[in-house]
Short mmCIF file of C-alpha atoms (C1' of nucleotides) in Angstrom, two decimals:
data_model
loop_
_atom_site.label_atom_id
_atom_site.label_comp_id
_atom_site.label_asym_id
_atom_site.label_seq_id
_atom_site.Cartn_x
_atom_site.Cartn_y
_atom_site.Cartn_z
CA MET A 1 30.76 -28.45 71.18
CA SER A 2 32.08 -28.85 74.80
CA ASP A 3 34.89 -31.21 74.03
CA SER A 4 36.30 -33.18 77.06
CA ARG A 5 39.88 -33.97 77.15
CA ALA A 6 39.16 -36.12 79.87
CA SER A 7 41.66 -38.93 79.62
CA SER A 8 39.77 -41.10 81.25
CA VAL A 9 36.02 -41.03 80.94
CA ILE A 10 35.59 -43.72 78.74
CA GLN A 11 33.51 -45.59 80.66
CA GLU A 12 30.09 -44.78 82.40
CA TRP A 13 28.39 -47.28 80.53
CA ALA A 14 27.16 -49.96 82.89
CA GLY A 15 25.69 -52.13 81.33
CA SER A 16 22.61 -53.37 82.20
CA TYR A 17 21.86 -56.72 80.52
CA PRO A 18 20.73 -59.60 81.91
CA GLY A 19 23.86 -61.56 83.59
CA GLN A 20 26.43 -60.38 81.40
CA ASN A 21 29.89 -59.06 82.47
CA HIS A 22 31.30 -56.17 80.92
CA THR A 23 35.01 -56.28 80.02
CA LEU A 24 36.25 -52.75 80.20
CA ASN A 25 39.13 -53.09 78.76
CA GLN A 26 40.62 -49.43 78.72
CA THR A 27 44.00 -48.50 78.14
CA SER A 28 44.53 -45.43 79.62
CA ALA A 29 46.59 -43.10 77.14
CA SER A 30 50.00 -44.10 77.10
CA ASN A 31 52.19 -44.30 74.34
CA GLN A 32 52.58 -46.33 71.66
CA LEU A 33 49.76 -48.29 70.05
CA SER A 34 48.44 -50.07 72.94
CA GLN A 35 47.46 -53.30 72.11
CA MET A 36 44.17 -54.44 73.94
CA ASP A 37 42.97 -57.51 73.76
CA MET A 38 40.05 -59.01 75.35
CA MET A 39 39.28 -62.14 75.08
CA PRO A 40 36.84 -64.59 76.85
CA TYR A 41 33.56 -63.28 77.54
CA GLY A 42 30.52 -64.48 78.13
CA GLN A 43 29.02 -65.32 75.21
CA ALA A 44 25.42 -64.12 74.32
CA GLN A 45 22.79 -66.02 74.57
CA GLY A 46 20.11 -63.68 75.04
CA LEU A 47 18.12 -64.98 72.06
CA GLY A 48 14.80 -66.46 72.36
CA ARG A 49 12.71 -63.26 71.40
CA GLY A 50 8.85 -63.41 71.09
CA GLY A 51 8.15 -63.52 68.11
CA PRO A 52 9.73 -64.16 64.52
CA ASP A 53 11.06 -61.60 62.35
CA ASP A 54 13.85 -60.75 60.55
CA ARG A 55 13.13 -59.37 57.06
CA VAL A 56 16.65 -59.76 56.29
CA SER A 57 17.21 -60.17 53.24
CA GLU A 58 17.93 -57.40 50.55
CA GLN A 59 21.49 -56.15 50.86
CA MET A 60 23.50 -57.18 47.97
CA MET A 61 23.85 -53.83 46.09
CA GLY A 62 27.67 -52.78 47.10
CA LEU A 63 28.91 -51.14 44.37
CA SER A 64 31.02 -48.18 43.12
CA TYR A 65 31.94 -45.94 45.66
CA LEU A 66 33.90 -43.29 43.95
CA PRO A 67 31.03 -42.20 41.10
CA TYR A 68 28.62 -41.25 43.95
CA MET A 69 26.50 -39.70 41.29
CA SER A 70 27.18 -41.77 38.50
CA SER A 71 23.96 -43.95 37.66
CA CYS A 72 22.10 -43.86 40.75
CA LEU A 73 19.24 -45.75 40.80
CA SER A 74 21.17 -48.46 39.27
CA ASN A 75 20.29 -51.84 41.35
CA THR A 76 22.62 -53.92 40.15
CA SER A 77 21.08 -56.92 41.78
CA ASN A 78 24.25 -58.40 43.45
CA ALA A 79 27.82 -57.26 42.99
CA GLY A 80 27.60 -56.82 46.49
CA ASN A 81 30.20 -59.32 47.05
CA THR A 82 32.14 -58.40 44.65
CA ASN A 83 33.95 -61.88 44.59
CA HIS A 84 36.69 -60.32 42.26
CA HIS A 85 38.50 -63.73 43.19
CA GLN A 86 38.09 -67.04 41.97
CA SER A 87 38.11 -65.66 38.35
CA HIS A 88 41.91 -64.95 38.48
CA VAL A 89 43.70 -66.10 35.36
CA ASN A 90 42.05 -69.13 34.71
CA THR A 91 45.16 -70.84 32.99
CA GLN A 92 43.66 -73.98 33.59
CA GLN A 93 40.59 -75.84 31.78
CA ASP A 94 36.93 -75.84 33.09
CA PHE A 95 37.53 -78.41 35.64
CA SER A 96 38.87 -76.22 37.99
CA SER A 97 35.41 -76.43 40.00
CA PHE A 98 36.34 -79.96 40.58
CA LEU A 99 39.56 -78.97 41.96
CA MET A 100 38.54 -76.90 44.22
CA PRO A 101 36.17 -78.18 46.26
CA THR A 102 36.17 -74.75 48.37
CA LEU A 103 34.07 -73.29 45.95
CA ARG A 104 31.80 -75.47 46.09
CA ALA A 105 28.09 -74.11 46.16
CA PRO A 106 25.46 -73.55 49.16
CA VAL A 107 26.33 -76.94 50.63
CA ASN A 108 27.12 -76.27 54.02
CA LYS A 109 24.76 -72.93 54.17
CA ARG A 110 21.65 -75.06 53.92
CA SER A 111 20.82 -74.77 57.63
CA LEU A 112 20.78 -71.44 57.18
CA SER A 113 17.18 -71.09 57.91
CA LYS A 114 17.00 -67.49 59.34
CA ASP A 115 13.95 -68.84 61.63
CA SER A 116 16.55 -71.58 62.88
CA ALA A 117 17.75 -71.19 66.08
CA GLU A 118 21.16 -71.71 65.04
CA TYR A 119 20.85 -68.96 62.70
CA ARG A 120 19.79 -66.49 65.37
CA LEU A 121 22.42 -67.86 67.91
CA ARG A 122 25.22 -67.27 65.22
CA ARG A 123 23.71 -63.81 64.37
CA GLU A 124 23.41 -62.88 68.03
CA ARG A 125 26.95 -63.90 68.45
CA ASN A 126 28.25 -61.82 65.31
CA ASN A 127 26.25 -58.83 66.66
CA VAL A 128 28.34 -58.99 69.72
CA ALA A 129 31.05 -59.43 68.33
CA VAL A 130 30.63 -56.63 65.77
CA ARG A 131 30.01 -54.20 68.49
CA LYS A 132 33.04 -55.06 70.56
CA SER A 133 35.03 -54.71 67.39
CA ARG A 134 33.82 -51.53 66.57
CA ASP A 135 34.20 -50.38 70.03
CA LYS A 136 37.88 -50.98 69.96
CA ALA A 137 38.22 -49.44 66.63
CA ARG A 138 36.72 -46.40 67.98
CA ARG A 139 38.98 -46.52 71.04
CA ARG A 140 41.82 -46.74 68.62
CA ILE A 141 40.97 -44.16 66.94
CA MET A 142 40.47 -42.09 69.66
CA LEU A 143 43.94 -42.73 71.04
CA THR A 144 45.64 -42.14 67.71
CA GLN A 145 44.14 -38.87 67.66
CA GLN A 146 45.25 -37.97 71.24
CA ARG A 147 48.59 -39.30 70.21
CA ALA A 148 48.72 -36.91 67.52
CA GLY A 149 48.01 -34.04 69.64
CA GLN A 150 50.42 -34.73 72.25
CA LEU A 151 53.27 -35.40 69.46
CA GLN A 152 52.23 -32.08 68.26
CA GLU A 153 52.54 -30.16 71.50
CA GLU A 154 55.93 -31.74 72.39
CA ASN A 155 57.30 -31.24 69.31
CA GLN A 156 56.89 -27.41 69.81
CA ARG A 157 58.00 -27.67 72.92
CA LEU A 158 61.20 -29.43 71.48
CA GLN A 159 61.06 -26.97 68.31
CA SER A 160 61.35 -24.15 70.98
CA ARG A 161 64.05 -25.53 72.85
CA ILE A 162 66.18 -26.18 70.09
CA GLY A 163 65.71 -22.16 69.03
CA GLN A 164 66.85 -21.76 73.04
CA LEU A 165 69.79 -23.66 72.89
CA THR A 166 70.88 -22.43 69.27
CA GLN A 167 70.78 -19.02 70.45
CA GLU A 168 72.84 -19.62 73.36
CA LEU A 169 75.07 -21.61 71.53
CA ASP A 170 75.39 -18.54 69.07
CA SER A 171 76.32 -16.23 72.19
CA LEU A 172 78.98 -18.29 73.33
CA LYS A 173 80.23 -18.83 69.64
CA HIS A 174 80.30 -14.88 69.45
CA ILE A 175 81.97 -14.43 72.99
CA LEU A 176 84.68 -16.83 71.76
CA SER A 177 85.52 -15.48 68.41
CA GLN A 178 85.74 -11.98 70.52
CA ARG A 179 88.39 -13.55 72.73
CA HIS A 180 89.85 -15.07 69.62
CA LEU A 181 90.28 -11.86 68.46
CA GLN A 182 91.36 -10.25 71.47
CA GLY A 183 94.07 -12.96 72.05
CA ALA A 184 95.07 -13.15 68.69
CA ASP A 185 95.62 -9.34 68.69
CA GLY A 186 97.38 -9.20 71.79
CA GLY A 187 99.15 -12.29 72.34
CA PRO A 188 101.57 -14.99 70.07
CA ALA A 189 99.40 -17.57 71.47
CA GLY A 190 97.48 -19.66 68.46
CA GLU A 191 94.22 -20.78 69.09
CA ALA A 192 91.99 -23.55 67.76
CA SER A 193 88.38 -22.57 67.44
CA ILE A 194 85.84 -24.53 66.14
CA MET B 1 12.50 -56.47 53.30
CA SER B 2 14.79 -55.26 55.34
CA ASP B 3 14.76 -54.30 58.56
CA SER B 4 16.57 -54.04 61.35
CA ARG B 5 15.42 -54.06 64.60
CA ALA B 6 14.13 -51.14 64.67
CA SER B 7 12.30 -48.94 65.30
CA SER B 8 10.32 -46.35 66.06
CA VAL B 9 9.00 -44.66 63.63
CA ILE B 10 6.31 -42.65 65.36
CA GLN B 11 6.84 -43.13 68.73
CA GLU B 12 9.92 -41.00 69.50
CA TRP B 13 8.26 -38.31 67.64
CA ALA B 14 5.37 -38.38 70.09
CA GLY B 15 7.77 -38.66 72.86
CA SER B 16 10.01 -35.97 71.96
CA TYR B 17 7.35 -33.50 71.95
CA PRO B 18 6.04 -32.93 74.83
CA GLY B 19 8.85 -30.24 75.22
CA GLN B 20 11.42 -33.04 76.17
CA ASN B 21 13.87 -32.29 74.00
CA HIS B 22 16.94 -34.16 74.15
CA THR B 23 19.52 -32.24 75.75
CA LEU B 24 21.90 -34.40 74.58
CA ASN B 25 25.05 -32.54 75.17
CA GLN B 26 27.50 -34.28 73.25
CA THR B 27 30.93 -33.98 73.68
CA SER B 28 32.64 -33.80 70.65
CA ALA B 29 36.60 -34.64 71.01
CA SER B 30 38.21 -31.95 69.17
CA ASN B 31 40.47 -29.58 70.57
CA GLN B 32 43.78 -28.84 69.04
CA LEU B 33 44.54 -30.91 66.23
CA SER B 34 43.23 -28.63 63.98
CA GLN B 35 44.82 -29.95 60.82
CA MET B 36 41.68 -31.55 59.71
CA ASP B 37 38.61 -31.54 60.56
CA MET B 38 37.98 -33.51 63.66
CA MET B 39 35.11 -35.91 63.76
CA PRO B 40 33.16 -35.97 66.52
CA TYR B 41 34.17 -38.90 68.17
CA GLY B 42 33.15 -37.95 71.28
CA GLN B 43 32.84 -40.28 74.22
CA ALA B 44 31.17 -40.14 77.24
CA GLN B 45 27.86 -38.03 77.44
CA GLY B 46 26.47 -40.81 79.53
CA LEU B 47 23.92 -38.87 80.67
CA GLY B 48 20.67 -39.86 80.27
CA ARG B 49 17.91 -37.23 80.26
CA GLY B 50 15.94 -39.01 83.08
CA GLY B 51 12.79 -39.26 81.17
CA PRO B 52 11.16 -42.53 81.71
CA ASP B 53 10.59 -42.88 77.88
CA ASP B 54 13.90 -43.39 76.93
CA ARG B 55 13.19 -45.74 74.13
CA VAL B 56 15.30 -43.56 71.62
CA SER B 57 18.29 -44.08 74.17
CA GLU B 58 17.97 -47.73 73.18
CA GLN B 59 20.46 -47.27 70.43
CA MET B 60 21.79 -44.03 71.33
CA MET B 61 25.39 -45.06 72.29
CA GLY B 62 25.48 -48.69 72.10
CA LEU B 63 28.15 -49.01 74.60
CA SER B 64 28.71 -52.38 75.72
CA TYR B 65 28.62 -54.89 73.39
CA LEU B 66 26.08 -57.25 74.90
CA PRO B 67 23.56 -59.51 73.73
CA TYR B 68 21.67 -56.37 73.72
CA MET B 69 17.78 -57.00 74.29
CA SER B 70 16.28 -59.25 72.10
CA SER B 71 13.29 -56.80 71.93
CA CYS B 72 14.99 -54.68 69.27
CA LEU B 73 13.99 -56.75 66.16
CA SER B 74 10.80 -56.00 64.95
CA ASN B 75 10.47 -55.85 61.24
CA THR B 76 8.90 -52.84 59.83
CA SER B 77 7.61 -55.06 56.91
CA ASN B 78 6.27 -52.43 55.39
CA ALA B 79 3.60 -49.59 55.75
CA GLY B 80 1.26 -49.89 58.26
CA ASN B 81 3.28 -51.70 60.48
CA THR B 82 2.83 -48.98 63.41
CA ASN B 83 2.37 -51.66 65.86
CA HIS B 84 5.16 -50.53 67.99
CA HIS B 85 5.43 -50.61 72.02
CA GLN B 86 4.53 -46.95 72.46
CA SER B 87 2.62 -47.47 75.58
CA HIS B 88 5.16 -45.84 77.91
CA VAL B 89 4.18 -42.22 79.32
CA ASN B 90 1.10 -41.72 77.83
CA THR B 91 0.43 -38.97 79.91
CA GLN B 92 -1.01 -36.55 77.47
CA GLN B 93 0.14 -36.35 73.98
CA ASP B 94 -2.89 -36.01 72.49
CA PHE B 95 -2.96 -32.55 71.49
CA SER B 96 0.64 -32.22 71.03
CA SER B 97 0.28 -32.29 67.27
CA PHE B 98 -1.54 -29.36 67.31
CA LEU B 99 0.68 -27.55 69.47
CA MET B 100 3.79 -28.17 67.45
CA PRO B 101 2.70 -28.08 63.94
CA THR B 102 6.54 -27.96 62.84
CA LEU B 103 6.76 -31.72 64.29
CA ARG B 104 3.77 -33.17 63.12
CA ALA B 105 3.07 -36.54 63.09
CA PRO B 106 4.38 -38.78 60.67
CA VAL B 107 3.39 -36.56 57.76
CA ASN B 108 7.07 -37.05 56.13
CA LYS B 109 6.99 -40.36 56.59
CA ARG B 110 3.50 -41.03 55.05
CA SER B 111 4.96 -42.06 51.98
CA LEU B 112 7.03 -44.25 53.68
CA SER B 113 6.01 -47.51 51.74
CA LYS B 114 9.15 -49.42 51.29
CA ASP B 115 7.85 -49.89 47.30
CA SER B 116 7.38 -46.11 46.88
CA ALA B 117 9.53 -44.65 44.68
CA GLU B 118 10.46 -41.69 47.00
CA TYR B 119 11.26 -44.14 49.66
CA ARG B 120 13.99 -45.98 47.33
CA LEU B 121 15.03 -42.44 46.18
CA ARG B 122 15.77 -41.43 49.50
CA ARG B 123 17.47 -44.56 50.28
CA GLU B 124 19.64 -44.59 47.55
CA ARG B 125 20.69 -41.11 48.06
CA ASN B 126 21.24 -41.85 51.89
CA ASN B 127 23.46 -44.70 51.03
CA VAL B 128 25.59 -42.52 48.56
CA ALA B 129 25.90 -39.99 51.54
CA VAL B 130 26.82 -42.85 53.74
CA ARG B 131 29.45 -44.08 51.54
CA LYS B 132 30.91 -40.76 50.96
CA SER B 133 31.13 -40.05 54.62
CA ARG B 134 32.74 -43.25 55.29
CA ASP B 135 35.14 -42.79 52.85
CA LYS B 136 36.20 -39.51 53.98
CA ALA B 137 35.96 -41.11 57.56
CA ARG B 138 38.42 -43.58 56.48
CA ARG B 139 40.57 -41.35 55.00
CA ARG B 140 40.83 -39.03 57.73
CA ILE B 141 41.72 -41.47 59.86
CA MET B 142 44.60 -42.88 57.64
CA LEU B 143 46.08 -39.23 57.61
CA THR B 144 45.67 -39.06 61.43
CA GLN B 145 47.87 -42.37 61.80
CA GLN B 146 50.47 -40.93 58.92
CA ARG B 147 50.65 -37.60 61.06
CA ALA B 148 51.31 -39.39 64.26
CA GLY B 149 54.02 -41.12 62.67
CA GLN B 150 55.62 -38.18 61.04
CA LEU B 151 55.09 -36.52 64.17
CA GLN B 152 57.11 -39.15 66.21
CA GLU B 153 59.76 -39.44 63.93
CA GLU B 154 60.35 -35.77 63.68
CA ASN B 155 60.15 -35.81 67.52
CA GLN B 156 63.14 -38.22 67.42
CA ARG B 157 64.98 -36.00 64.90
CA LEU B 158 64.40 -32.81 67.38
CA GLN B 159 65.50 -35.13 70.29
CA SER B 160 68.47 -35.79 68.78
CA ARG B 161 69.16 -32.39 67.65
CA ILE B 162 69.03 -31.40 71.02
CA GLY B 163 71.48 -33.64 72.12
CA GLN B 164 73.80 -32.70 70.13
CA LEU B 165 73.25 -29.13 70.43
CA THR B 166 73.68 -29.18 74.30
CA GLN B 167 76.57 -31.43 73.85
CA GLU B 168 78.32 -28.64 71.37
CA LEU B 169 77.15 -26.27 74.32
CA ASP B 170 78.71 -27.92 76.76
CA SER B 171 81.89 -28.07 75.27
CA LEU B 172 81.93 -24.28 74.51
CA LYS B 173 81.07 -23.67 77.83
CA HIS B 174 83.90 -25.67 79.19
CA ILE B 175 86.20 -24.12 76.78
CA LEU B 176 84.98 -20.64 78.10
CA SER B 177 85.78 -21.45 81.29
CA GLN B 178 89.22 -22.91 80.58
CA ARG B 179 90.16 -19.86 78.89
CA HIS B 180 88.86 -18.01 81.87
CA LEU B 181 90.97 -19.86 83.93
CA GLN B 182 93.81 -19.85 82.03
CA GLY B 183 93.34 -15.69 81.54
CA ALA B 184 92.81 -15.50 85.17
CA ASP B 185 95.67 -17.65 85.76
CA GLY B 186 98.27 -15.36 84.00
CA GLY B 187 98.29 -16.41 80.44
CA PRO B 188 96.47 -14.97 77.59
CA ALA B 189 96.95 -17.99 75.55
CA GLY B 190 94.48 -20.63 75.67
CA GLU B 191 93.74 -23.28 73.28
CA ALA B 192 90.40 -24.96 72.54
CA SER B 193 90.45 -27.97 70.70
CA ILE B 194 87.23 -30.00 70.57
"C1'" DC C 1 34.47 -77.68 60.10
"C1'" DT C 2 33.80 -74.07 63.85
"C1'" DT C 3 34.26 -69.60 66.28
"C1'" DG C 4 35.71 -64.69 66.97
"C1'" DA C 5 37.51 -60.59 64.34
"C1'" DT C 6 36.96 -57.56 60.56
"C1'" DT C 7 34.85 -55.18 57.00
"C1'" DG C 8 31.47 -53.37 53.36
"C1'" DC C 9 27.03 -52.32 53.23
"C1'" DG C 10 22.38 -50.42 53.71
"C1'" DC C 11 19.02 -48.89 57.43
"C1'" DA C 12 16.86 -45.45 60.02
"C1'" DA C 13 17.69 -42.12 63.42
"C1'" DT C 14 20.09 -37.62 64.11
"C1'" DT C 15 22.11 -33.62 63.28
"C1'" DA C 16 23.47 -29.66 60.83
"C1'" DA D 1 13.72 -30.58 52.75
"C1'" DT D 2 18.60 -32.35 51.94
"C1'" DA D 3 23.07 -33.94 53.32
"C1'" DA D 4 26.24 -35.58 56.43
"C1'" DT D 5 26.97 -38.52 60.81
"C1'" DT D 6 26.38 -42.55 63.33
"C1'" DG D 7 24.89 -47.04 65.82
"C1'" DC D 8 23.36 -51.37 64.28
"C1'" DG D 9 22.46 -55.49 62.36
"C1'" DC D 10 23.56 -58.94 58.03
"C1'" DA D 11 26.64 -61.49 55.44
"C1'" DA D 12 31.29 -62.54 53.16
"C1'" DT D 13 35.68 -63.13 54.60
"C1'" DC D 14 39.90 -63.78 57.66
"C1'" DA D 15 42.27 -65.71 60.90
"C1'" DA D 16 42.87 -69.19 64.19
#
DNA sequence: CTTGATTGCGCAATTA
DNA sequence: ATAATTGCGCAATCAA
């Protein structure tokens, strides 16, 4: 495992896709949480593949994490979303559904034909956003680790310095006390000491 | 139905045979910070084995959240979907399978019927492993952040302490110099007060 | 409602 | 062969 500490080797990836700009926002290793932002960005639009595809559709089983072994093959046919919401404390009657148009069924989702261009466009955009977001997260994590490392180093230096100062201080105190004794021993003058 | 773009199931097997091992010298970003196991969040690594058949890197380090290429959408509908663009460097990999019994063709994948129990079992196991791994990663990240925070706090305390000690030290030095002067001046009586 | 950002999840390729 | 990692796409949800 060679590790490269290089604090500036996070960008070599010169993209290579059809007309797209790469917003390399790279905050150099600085203190504190660097708030990267990034913004506009050319939007993707490289869809239009040749053949229909996407057999997407089977992903609804999110479930328990903790019990890694508990009942493995329990393909709960849902729960993936775990909408533990909406079923709060139904203090009211059952007409809540009428009061909450927000929860109305798959109304607007109709145009979700996996074949529609709309769909692909949205998917592609989201994919871009996801990659971007994860990249950001990765960078953030690395920065944090780096920061922790630097802080630890600095901490040691500071500890060292403290030890040094303390020792020096003790020496001086000792010297002073000696003088104090000498002074008291042979002189009438009273001195204050710390 | 799942899918994802993906992949090559057989093709890289063929590609990585000829003796072209991936010399991916992945750099892990670990170093000091040995408190906890470090994750390999290495970056860089931008090399690229100049092989012409880098179909694999297609998803290696997906740097750049760009539209990606549209071509990565292929659905491995099920068994028998070996139709992959593997028309690359077919220089001569015919007998490779004979030369490398260890890596022989999709033998393992033989029962890759998405319907096979074997498949599901493996998938499920991997899913469990994935959840576990991610959970671990999340925990690790939080710990690192926490550690960074604590270190920063401690850092401040140490800085403070150093300032305090330094000041104290200066006082004593001053006192000593005073006594020195006074003592040399003629009177043994020197007073110090802080 | 629409869009980009996040987040949890499963898949598949790699790595150990 | 198995478990652990890791990049990626999907879909739900958040936040504007």
